[in-house]
């Protein structure tokens, strides 16, 4: 049985787990190591989402098994490189899953916007 | 602060090691690094206030994730294991089936023992606080226990069994009851379903004694008529007042041995209960009372036992008891609230045989699975090698293999429940030996389920470990090349595989032999040679004393009954006695053999504890014609004769007593002392099987049935034994003969000896079938195990065989090579099995009389001692030969190409 025949469709991963979405998002524009992913998610969420190390690497392990991300052999520019750490990047499947999840979220926002005034998006005042 | 930081990091690193190995290898270093960075940053940035919450979060995160990762790994192992088991369905089914039988049999045996030994007496409350005296004692002793021991919150005594004649509408019925102290129900915490318990004086206002009846008696005999409460019933021809009805199910303190439907206070007059005629309440020599007590909170059974023992010794001193100097315990207590009243020690003894047998069965089943797993592990060498080469650790693979074997045994345990269920429903076969009113609730409760699961998981791990360790201990390279390291040893003595086969063979043979010994022994015991002729022989009981005859008139009536019955057409012969063959023999008596010079001295002048005290013998009373009617041969001397006055101080003994006490001498004419009575032996008779199966031959003495004995027979009345002509049934014949003398006299407990034997034989046959099944089962297991291992050996040595054949070895040489190992194993295993089973039997016989008596003849039976090992060896050799023959078909070219 060939690998492509069993490759799952991107939609089968949706909705994506919150942690997984943030990890994939962090890897969308560049390869990153675990520390980088943690920092980016922390900043992007303004400190609300913190991926603790064991949780983070548990998720990375699962994402590798699902072939959504992979370890990268390439290294960034020497001055930015941290030789101790492993770098991760999105696979093609991972990219498609991220796109599909983003689209799902966009659609969701559109639905919420259409219902403005009901869904509690009014200012608190 | 620096120390704190470093210690925290060390702690984190240490805890991180708990992660599964796969995880650690791929992500462990990065995870620890990241956490270290965070810890160091926080330590630099701020003090302890920020540091501690961070550390706590990190550790929680670590621990939680570790648990999750382990669960994931276990799940993977589980599904992988399931796939592996499905890939070899025949092996899986074989393993699961043998485990199912092993686990099922041991679980159901555990459950039955639990039910049997721990079930509380029905209707008794707080059963665990009750204790009982193992042997009977006198009423004055009971009073001392009640008043002076200080260990009990209540002590009751009772006299049992006591038959009562219940007269309702001129229809007389024999009902068993107990004579009890008024506090009997209070001590037992047995409730009333109607009415009330005894009052302290146990007399009704109208002056008649009170009676309490069982619930089933109230429903069946009194028509559940509540209006009868407070009114009189007619018992033994006297009025007693119905005070209450006991709670449903309550049939007395000892329903198994002495079931009761009536309870009457010991304070009643002797007219109501003739048992009280000899004033047993005052006489400290009459030790006929059973005592049951409820311990005070915090008092243990051994405390109470010690207190009572001391009390009895003090009483013996006070009363200058002639036996006060003797050694040994006076009082032994046993649990009082259990249906089977035996001490914990006896229970352990009695359950030792089933435990050994089931343990062996379980062992053989597990050993078989282990052997098969070992063989299978060989077939998976490549898979294991690949995984090891990919970097999996040995522990990881061992865990995987253990998961598989545990899965297998859980599968077996699940299937074992079917066996338990089946055996529960077939538990009915023990019913014939138990009275029908005893209900054993043989239900699976959680401890039974837990037991089976524990056995399942335990065997999975214990017996999966060896094959797993074996499979992972190998060189990767040759396994990957699909070849074997070329070794040509002639014979590997103590390879794990051989050890496994060896222990399996010997354990199976041991089980086969034990089962065989029991089976053949039972078969022998069940052969018609019971010591008497059962055909056309009947027994029945009459009890004139209880039906109103005086002690003086009863013997005359019984003599007339006997004459009348003997003169009936169709009656070959008849006799009176206190017990019939195959029934409890009567009482025990202490017997003394007198030396020549002591014959003239009187008993009280002879020193106590003299060397010629023989021991207890069983003694009963028989009338003339007893041996003739039962067809028990008199081997020396003569039997008792009708109206021979010189029979008064004589005794007859059985061969066991004669040989045991007078070896090499003629016992006839010897004098012996039985319970302080000097008697002359006039005859010797052949031994009689007493308890049919489980009893060694006992020393027995027969004394003539005199008028005194007939005047106060035991609770079971007088036995009339009749041998009829073929085709004639005695029931109506005897009833007519009896009623022609007294129309009110009842004849009860009529049964044919042939039927009694058939009843017991059915139990024996079931037991034999069970042991036979166990024997067959372990034979099959041993054979499959050996065949599997030989097949494995052939597969493993394929390469070697190929080389030998290429070098010119013929088919016969190869067959001999393969068979040699098997033959040595079979011979060794057989020898070991025979030796250990004989040793085991000796141990068990020492513990259990029943085993000793059943196997006493079969232990030397050539059918088993030679037959079973031969059969086992023959089949084992066949199991070796079939796979070995395959070795001849090895194509040398093919085998060598694999290198």
PDB file of N, CA and C in Angstrom, chain A residues 34-35 38 50 52-59 61 64-65 84-86 88, chain B residues 23 25-27 29-31 33-35 37-38 41 54 57-58 61 65 69:
ATOM      1  N   UNK A  34      11.872  24.731  19.747  1.00  0.00           N
ATOM      2  CA  UNK A  34      10.822  24.702  20.750  1.00  0.00           C
ATOM      3  C   UNK A  34      10.714  26.000  21.531  1.00  0.00           C
ATOM      4  N   UNK A  35      11.869  26.533  21.950  1.00  0.00           N
ATOM      5  CA  UNK A  35      11.871  27.768  22.732  1.00  0.00           C
ATOM      6  C   UNK A  35      11.231  28.896  21.943  1.00  0.00           C
ATOM      7  N   UNK A  38       7.506  28.557  21.754  1.00  0.00           N
ATOM      8  CA  UNK A  38       6.906  28.938  23.038  1.00  0.00           C
ATOM      9  C   UNK A  38       6.833  30.454  23.165  1.00  0.00           C
ATOM     10  N   UNK A  50       0.477  29.877  27.308  1.00  0.00           N
ATOM     11  CA  UNK A  50       1.864  29.493  27.553  1.00  0.00           C
ATOM     12  C   UNK A  50       1.988  27.986  27.359  1.00  0.00           C
ATOM     13  N   UNK A  52       3.878  24.984  28.145  1.00  0.00           N
ATOM     14  CA  UNK A  52       4.909  24.507  29.060  1.00  0.00           C
ATOM     15  C   UNK A  52       5.733  23.410  28.384  1.00  0.00           C
ATOM     16  N   UNK A  53       6.972  23.249  28.753  1.00  0.00           N
ATOM     17  CA  UNK A  53       7.887  22.403  27.970  1.00  0.00           C
ATOM     18  C   UNK A  53       7.378  20.996  27.685  1.00  0.00           C
ATOM     19  N   UNK A  54       6.910  20.276  28.704  1.00  0.00           N
ATOM     20  CA  UNK A  54       6.499  18.890  28.473  1.00  0.00           C
ATOM     21  C   UNK A  54       5.297  18.840  27.547  1.00  0.00           C
ATOM     22  N   UNK A  55       4.351  19.756  27.771  1.00  0.00           N
ATOM     23  CA  UNK A  55       3.180  19.821  26.904  1.00  0.00           C
ATOM     24  C   UNK A  55       3.613  20.138  25.473  1.00  0.00           C
ATOM     25  N   UNK A  56       4.497  21.113  25.350  1.00  0.00           N
ATOM     26  CA  UNK A  56       4.965  21.534  24.034  1.00  0.00           C
ATOM     27  C   UNK A  56       5.606  20.365  23.279  1.00  0.00           C
ATOM     28  N   UNK A  57       6.512  19.663  23.962  1.00  0.00           N
ATOM     29  CA  UNK A  57       7.206  18.592  23.244  1.00  0.00           C
ATOM     30  C   UNK A  57       6.321  17.374  23.036  1.00  0.00           C
ATOM     31  N   UNK A  58       5.350  17.195  23.922  1.00  0.00           N
ATOM     32  CA  UNK A  58       4.353  16.146  23.696  1.00  0.00           C
ATOM     33  C   UNK A  58       3.589  16.439  22.413  1.00  0.00           C
ATOM     34  N   UNK A  59       3.194  17.713  22.239  1.00  0.00           N
ATOM     35  CA  UNK A  59       2.449  18.105  21.037  1.00  0.00           C
ATOM     36  C   UNK A  59       3.340  17.986  19.801  1.00  0.00           C
ATOM     37  N   UNK A  61       5.801  15.990  19.342  1.00  0.00           N
ATOM     38  CA  UNK A  61       5.963  14.558  19.027  1.00  0.00           C
ATOM     39  C   UNK A  61       4.758  14.042  18.252  1.00  0.00           C
ATOM     40  N   UNK A  64       4.661  15.378  14.721  1.00  0.00           N
ATOM     41  CA  UNK A  64       5.628  14.682  13.848  1.00  0.00           C
ATOM     42  C   UNK A  64       5.054  13.336  13.417  1.00  0.00           C
ATOM     43  N   UNK A  65       4.450  12.622  14.390  1.00  0.00           N
ATOM     44  CA  UNK A  65       3.854  11.325  14.065  1.00  0.00           C
ATOM     45  C   UNK A  65       2.748  11.451  13.020  1.00  0.00           C
ATOM     46  N   UNK A  84      22.325  24.126  19.941  1.00  0.00           N
ATOM     47  CA  UNK A  84      21.871  23.085  20.844  1.00  0.00           C
ATOM     48  C   UNK A  84      20.495  22.557  20.465  1.00  0.00           C
ATOM     49  N   UNK A  85      19.742  23.358  19.768  1.00  0.00           N
ATOM     50  CA  UNK A  85      18.321  23.023  19.633  1.00  0.00           C
ATOM     51  C   UNK A  85      17.980  22.436  18.274  1.00  0.00           C
ATOM     52  N   UNK A  86      16.894  21.644  18.293  1.00  0.00           N
ATOM     53  CA  UNK A  86      16.378  21.113  17.039  1.00  0.00           C
ATOM     54  C   UNK A  86      15.387  22.102  16.478  1.00  0.00           C
ATOM     55  N   UNK A  88      12.142  22.826  13.757  1.00  0.00           N
ATOM     56  CA  UNK A  88      10.997  22.156  13.149  1.00  0.00           C
ATOM     57  C   UNK A  88      10.444  23.016  12.039  1.00  0.00           C
TER      58      UNK A  88
ATOM     59  N   UNK B  23      10.158   8.841  23.737  1.00  0.00           N
ATOM     60  CA  UNK B  23      10.008  10.281  23.925  1.00  0.00           C
ATOM     61  C   UNK B  23      11.331  10.885  24.340  1.00  0.00           C
ATOM     62  N   UNK B  25      14.299   9.824  23.900  1.00  0.00           N
ATOM     63  CA  UNK B  25      15.328   9.788  22.869  1.00  0.00           C
ATOM     64  C   UNK B  25      15.150  10.932  21.884  1.00  0.00           C
ATOM     65  N   UNK B  26      13.878  11.196  21.525  1.00  0.00           N
ATOM     66  CA  UNK B  26      13.635  12.209  20.497  1.00  0.00           C
ATOM     67  C   UNK B  26      13.519  13.628  21.036  1.00  0.00           C
ATOM     68  N   UNK B  27      12.938  13.766  22.210  1.00  0.00           N
ATOM     69  CA  UNK B  27      12.624  15.126  22.672  1.00  0.00           C
ATOM     70  C   UNK B  27      13.118  15.432  24.062  1.00  0.00           C
ATOM     71  N   UNK B  29      16.040  15.710  25.563  1.00  0.00           N
ATOM     72  CA  UNK B  29      17.110  16.688  25.772  1.00  0.00           C
ATOM     73  C   UNK B  29      16.567  18.104  25.577  1.00  0.00           C
ATOM     74  N   UNK B  30      15.796  18.310  24.482  1.00  0.00           N
ATOM     75  CA  UNK B  30      15.255  19.642  24.188  1.00  0.00           C
ATOM     76  C   UNK B  30      14.302  20.112  25.272  1.00  0.00           C
ATOM     77  N   UNK B  31      13.486  19.176  25.728  1.00  0.00           N
ATOM     78  CA  UNK B  31      12.500  19.547  26.753  1.00  0.00           C
ATOM     79  C   UNK B  31      13.201  19.990  28.031  1.00  0.00           C
ATOM     80  N   UNK B  33      16.245  21.041  28.308  1.00  0.00           N
ATOM     81  CA  UNK B  33      16.996  22.264  28.004  1.00  0.00           C
ATOM     82  C   UNK B  33      16.100  23.496  28.111  1.00  0.00           C
ATOM     83  N   UNK B  34      14.919  23.364  27.508  1.00  0.00           N
ATOM     84  CA  UNK B  34      13.990  24.499  27.521  1.00  0.00           C
ATOM     85  C   UNK B  34      13.600  24.859  28.953  1.00  0.00           C
ATOM     86  N   UNK B  35      13.317  23.834  29.735  1.00  0.00           N
ATOM     87  CA  UNK B  35      12.913  24.102  31.117  1.00  0.00           C
ATOM     88  C   UNK B  35      14.072  24.705  31.909  1.00  0.00           C
ATOM     89  N   UNK B  37      16.401  26.570  30.742  1.00  0.00           N
ATOM     90  CA  UNK B  37      16.507  27.967  30.332  1.00  0.00           C
ATOM     91  C   UNK B  37      15.500  28.833  31.082  1.00  0.00           C
ATOM     92  N   UNK B  38      14.269  28.302  31.161  1.00  0.00           N
ATOM     93  CA  UNK B  38      13.220  29.072  31.836  1.00  0.00           C
ATOM     94  C   UNK B  38      13.559  29.272  33.307  1.00  0.00           C
ATOM     95  N   UNK B  41      16.428  31.816  33.670  1.00  0.00           N
ATOM     96  CA  UNK B  41      15.944  33.180  33.395  1.00  0.00           C
ATOM     97  C   UNK B  41      15.223  33.759  34.594  1.00  0.00           C
ATOM     98  N   UNK B  54       6.716  29.189  39.145  1.00  0.00           N
ATOM     99  CA  UNK B  54       7.193  28.699  37.859  1.00  0.00           C
ATOM    100  C   UNK B  54       7.633  27.241  37.974  1.00  0.00           C
ATOM    101  N   UNK B  57       4.684  24.918  38.300  1.00  0.00           N
ATOM    102  CA  UNK B  57       4.011  24.699  37.019  1.00  0.00           C
ATOM    103  C   UNK B  57       4.802  23.749  36.134  1.00  0.00           C
ATOM    104  N   UNK B  58       6.109  23.953  36.109  1.00  0.00           N
ATOM    105  CA  UNK B  58       6.969  23.101  35.271  1.00  0.00           C
ATOM    106  C   UNK B  58       6.869  21.633  35.707  1.00  0.00           C
ATOM    107  N   UNK B  61       3.427  20.128  34.940  1.00  0.00           N
ATOM    108  CA  UNK B  61       3.373  19.910  33.499  1.00  0.00           C
ATOM    109  C   UNK B  61       4.133  18.630  33.143  1.00  0.00           C
ATOM    110  N   UNK B  65       2.315  15.150  31.835  1.00  0.00           N
ATOM    111  CA  UNK B  65       2.648  14.711  30.483  1.00  0.00           C
ATOM    112  C   UNK B  65       3.259  13.302  30.489  1.00  0.00           C
ATOM    113  N   UNK B  69       1.977  10.321  28.239  1.00  0.00           N
ATOM    114  CA  UNK B  69       2.828   9.621  27.267  1.00  0.00           C
ATOM    115  C   UNK B  69       2.857   8.114  27.537  1.00  0.00           C
TER     116      UNK B  69
END
